[in-house]
Structure formats: structure tokens, C-alpha cells
Tab-separated table of C-alpha atoms in Angstrom:
chain	number	residue	atom	x	y	z
A	28	MET	CA	22.801	14.103	-22.360
A	29	THR	CA	19.643	13.514	-24.341
A	30	ALA	CA	17.271	10.570	-24.187
A	31	LEU	CA	13.896	9.883	-25.716
A	32	GLN	CA	10.892	9.176	-23.553
A	33	PRO	CA	7.321	8.681	-24.790
A	34	GLN	CA	4.850	11.372	-23.825
A	35	GLY	CA	1.314	10.995	-25.104
A	36	GLY	CA	2.521	8.838	-27.977
A	37	ILE	CA	5.180	11.368	-29.029
A	38	ALA	CA	8.878	10.844	-28.425
A	39	ALA	CA	9.967	13.848	-26.381
A	40	PRO	CA	13.580	14.752	-25.606
A	41	VAL	CA	14.660	14.482	-21.983
A	42	HIS	CA	17.748	16.346	-20.841
A	43	ALA	CA	19.730	15.843	-17.659
A	44	CYS	CA	21.422	19.186	-17.143
A	45	LEU	CA	24.048	20.454	-14.802
A	46	VAL	CA	23.535	23.654	-12.834
A	47	VAL	CA	26.724	25.279	-11.611
A	48	GLY	CA	26.385	27.162	-8.340
A	49	VAL	CA	28.907	29.938	-7.780
A	50	GLY	CA	29.791	31.978	-4.732
A	51	LEU	CA	31.681	35.202	-5.438
A	52	ARG	CA	33.678	37.777	-3.553
A	53	ALA	CA	34.565	41.147	-5.076
A	54	GLN	CA	38.106	40.079	-6.048
A	55	ALA	CA	37.023	36.944	-8.000
A	56	THR	CA	38.349	36.698	-11.558
A	57	PRO	CA	37.251	34.805	-14.687
A	58	ALA	CA	40.455	32.739	-14.482
A	59	THR	CA	39.522	31.696	-10.943
A	60	LEU	CA	36.065	30.586	-12.071
A	61	GLN	CA	37.521	28.686	-15.016
A	62	ALA	CA	40.000	26.884	-12.749
A	63	LEU	CA	37.174	25.866	-10.404
A	64	TRP	CA	35.044	24.641	-13.323
A	65	LEU	CA	37.882	22.525	-14.707
A	66	GLN	CA	38.474	21.097	-11.239
A	67	ALA	CA	34.742	20.315	-10.894
A	68	GLN	CA	34.651	18.547	-14.250
A	69	ALA	CA	37.377	16.163	-13.103
A	70	LEU	CA	35.170	15.231	-10.139
A	71	LEU	CA	31.905	14.681	-12.011
A	72	PRO	CA	30.829	11.060	-11.628
A	73	GLY	CA	30.767	9.007	-14.812
A	74	GLN	CA	32.376	11.712	-16.927
A	75	ALA	CA	35.519	11.436	-18.959
A	76	PRO	CA	37.843	14.407	-18.328
A	77	GLY	CA	36.643	17.415	-20.319
A	78	GLN	CA	33.327	15.768	-21.226
A	79	ALA	CA	30.614	17.333	-19.049
A	80	ASP	CA	26.881	16.823	-19.347
A	81	CYS	CA	24.664	19.687	-20.436
A	82	PHE	CA	25.665	22.939	-18.796
A	83	CYS	CA	22.248	24.532	-18.375
A	84	ALA	CA	22.805	27.503	-16.121
A	85	VAL	CA	24.909	29.208	-13.508
A	86	ALA	CA	23.202	30.000	-10.214
A	87	VAL	CA	24.411	32.763	-7.921
A	88	LEU	CA	23.200	34.588	-4.866
A	89	GLN	CA	20.805	37.352	-5.791
A	90	GLY	CA	22.851	40.542	-6.093
A	91	LYS	CA	25.875	38.751	-7.608
A	92	ALA	CA	24.395	38.071	-11.059
A	93	ARG	CA	26.161	41.097	-12.557
A	94	HIS	CA	29.581	40.361	-11.058
A	95	PRO	CA	32.182	41.270	-13.740
A	96	ALA	CA	34.128	38.013	-13.321
A	97	LEU	CA	30.994	35.959	-13.894
A	98	ALA	CA	30.071	37.887	-17.030
A	99	ASP	CA	33.599	37.607	-18.424
A	100	TRP	CA	33.827	33.889	-17.637
A	101	LEU	CA	30.499	33.181	-19.282
A	102	GLY	CA	31.588	35.217	-22.286
A	103	LEU	CA	33.510	32.070	-23.256
A	104	ALA	CA	30.291	30.093	-23.406
A	105	PRO	CA	27.064	32.021	-22.772
A	106	ALA	CA	24.714	30.429	-20.269
A	107	PRO	CA	21.796	31.873	-18.357
A	108	VAL	CA	22.632	33.295	-14.960
A	109	LEU	CA	19.991	32.556	-12.346
A	110	ALA	CA	19.903	34.962	-9.398
A	111	VAL	CA	18.703	32.934	-6.398
A	112	PRO	CA	17.198	34.748	-3.406
A	113	VAL	CA	18.488	33.831	0.051
A	114	GLU	CA	15.230	32.294	1.273
A	115	PRO	CA	15.096	29.239	-1.056
A	116	MET	CA	18.775	28.604	-0.406
A	117	ARG	CA	18.125	28.248	3.345
A	118	HIS	CA	16.068	25.116	2.712
A	119	GLN	CA	18.624	23.213	0.635
A	120	PRO	CA	20.397	20.186	2.135
A	121	VAL	CA	24.017	21.199	1.570
A	122	ALA	CA	27.059	19.008	2.226
A	123	THR	CA	29.392	21.786	3.374
A	124	GLN	CA	28.836	23.667	6.616
A	125	SER	CA	30.575	27.015	6.972
A	126	PRO	CA	29.581	28.687	10.271
A	127	ARG	CA	30.269	32.113	8.735
A	128	LEU	CA	27.946	31.489	5.794
A	129	GLN	CA	25.358	29.837	8.032
A	130	ALA	CA	25.232	32.985	10.179
A	131	ARG	CA	25.101	35.337	7.196
A	132	TYR	CA	22.861	33.497	4.713
A	133	GLY	CA	21.278	30.630	6.622
A	134	THR	CA	23.120	27.986	4.595
A	135	GLY	CA	26.474	26.294	4.999
A	136	SER	CA	27.401	26.809	1.335
A	137	VAL	CA	26.136	29.489	-1.026
A	138	ALA	CA	27.466	27.658	-4.099
A	139	GLU	CA	25.831	24.341	-3.171
A	140	ALA	CA	22.546	25.904	-2.080
A	141	ALA	CA	22.307	28.087	-5.202
A	142	ALA	CA	22.981	25.118	-7.502
A	143	LEU	CA	20.409	22.926	-5.751
A	144	ALA	CA	17.745	25.647	-5.555
A	145	ALA	CA	18.155	26.538	-9.231
A	146	ALA	CA	18.221	22.901	-10.341
A	147	GLY	CA	14.772	22.372	-8.856
A	148	PRO	CA	13.019	19.666	-6.886
A	149	GLN	CA	14.894	16.406	-6.383
A	150	ALA	CA	18.150	17.897	-7.656
A	151	GLN	CA	21.278	15.953	-6.805
A	152	LEU	CA	24.519	17.554	-5.629
A	153	LEU	CA	27.269	16.030	-7.770
A	154	VAL	CA	30.245	18.143	-6.757
A	155	PRO	CA	30.282	19.747	-3.309
A	156	ARG	CA	31.723	23.200	-2.853
A	157	LEU	CA	35.172	23.786	-4.271
A	158	VAL	CA	37.069	26.819	-2.997
A	159	ALA	CA	39.457	28.905	-5.089
A	160	GLU	CA	43.045	29.023	-3.824
A	161	ASP	CA	42.673	32.708	-2.961
A	162	GLY	CA	39.218	32.222	-1.404
A	163	SER	CA	37.583	34.631	-3.869
A	164	ALA	CA	35.104	32.148	-5.330
A	165	THR	CA	33.408	28.833	-4.711
A	166	LEU	CA	31.751	26.463	-7.160
A	167	ALA	CA	29.456	23.443	-6.790
A	168	VAL	CA	27.556	21.348	-9.341
A	169	ALA	CA	24.045	19.913	-9.113
A	170	ARG	CA	22.214	17.740	-11.605
A	171	ARG	CA	18.752	18.859	-12.538
A	172	ARG	CA	16.223	16.042	-12.513
A	173	PRO	CA	15.468	15.217	-16.158
A	174	SER	CA	11.962	15.918	-17.379
A	175	PRO	CA	10.244	15.769	-20.787
A	176	LEU	CA	10.810	18.835	-22.957
A	177	ASP	CA	13.262	20.307	-20.470
A	178	CYS	CA	14.969	23.281	-22.014
A	179	CYS	CA	18.677	22.599	-21.800
A	180	MET	CA	20.540	25.140	-23.891
A	181	ALA	CA	23.496	22.795	-24.317
A	182	ALA	CA	21.269	20.222	-26.034
A	183	ALA	CA	21.020	22.576	-29.009
A	184	GLY	CA	24.752	22.480	-29.490
A	185	SER	CA	27.772	21.319	-27.586
A	186	GLY	CA	29.816	24.441	-28.317
A	187	ARG	CA	29.014	26.216	-25.055
A	188	ALA	CA	29.973	23.311	-22.816
A	189	ALA	CA	32.974	22.563	-24.988
A	190	ALA	CA	34.283	26.127	-24.703
A	191	LEU	CA	34.459	25.790	-20.939
A	192	THR	CA	36.242	22.436	-21.132
A	193	GLN	CA	39.134	23.553	-23.311
A	194	GLY	CA	41.010	25.335	-20.539
A	195	ALA	CA	40.513	28.810	-21.954
A	196	THR	CA	40.606	31.668	-19.505
A	197	ALA	CA	39.241	35.130	-19.949
């Protein structure tokens, strides 16, 4: 989503981007991540099915950025992977409260906290944590607060977001 906003007399693009937070276990697969993403898209407010806003980045717990399922899933539509340390995730106001995750990471939802932390100040959680049927992955979506000259990779071309909306699995 692109809008124009004056900045010092110059029209500057403003992008409202989505940051996808992902929680991963060792057995997660690209097909699992794709199924969660398609499910999340159906829940995005104000979106027609298969028509997501900018897909700026995927945020994961530090140490999970090189998970094979994540790399294979993003092979469909390359996006930056942001490795989020535990500490900033502890301070995010998440909707889901898992006692197990709270004890281990200090947050009730790794996916929600990673998405919010990576999306920056005043981010809005759009889709609370979704859990894969086999429990191997979770996914949440946050909207990054738009700002002038924000660098949303999807604004350069809709191909990346479109690839993840067409139901392809790796």
C-alpha cells in the first residue's frame, strides 16, 4: 500500500508494511508455513482474499533465522529475515499467553512478539498467533507504522507478495 505525503515540499512515498512473525520447531516445513500464511491472509482486516498489503519482512527468534523450512518457504518470494533477540520480545504486548513460552522466553507468543518488535514502535498486531495443525510452527502478522521513505521491498513490485498468495508450497 503506497500513499503520497508531503515532506519538505517533496511528495515522498509512505508504505504500510506487514511484518510476519514466525515461531519454529525443528520439524516445521515450508508447506506448514505456507498454510499458516494463507490462513493469516484470510484474517487480515480490510483485505480481499489473496490480496495482502506489503510483505516487508519475516521476523523470527534469534537463532531460528537459518531454519531450513523458513529459507525454503521464502524461496517462493524472497523477503528479509529479521532475527529478533529475546530481550526486545519480552516487552511486546502480545495477545496470546502461553505459560510454556512465558517461562522460556518471557513472552506469551514468540510469533506475535517477534512481529511486533521487528515492526517497530507503535506497530499494530493484525493477526494473533496461528498454530500449525502439527504444532511445528506459529505465525502472527503486525502492521508497521507507515513513515515517509519507508523501505518496503514489496512496494518495488508485487511479485513477492503475490507468490505467497497463490497457494504454492515448497
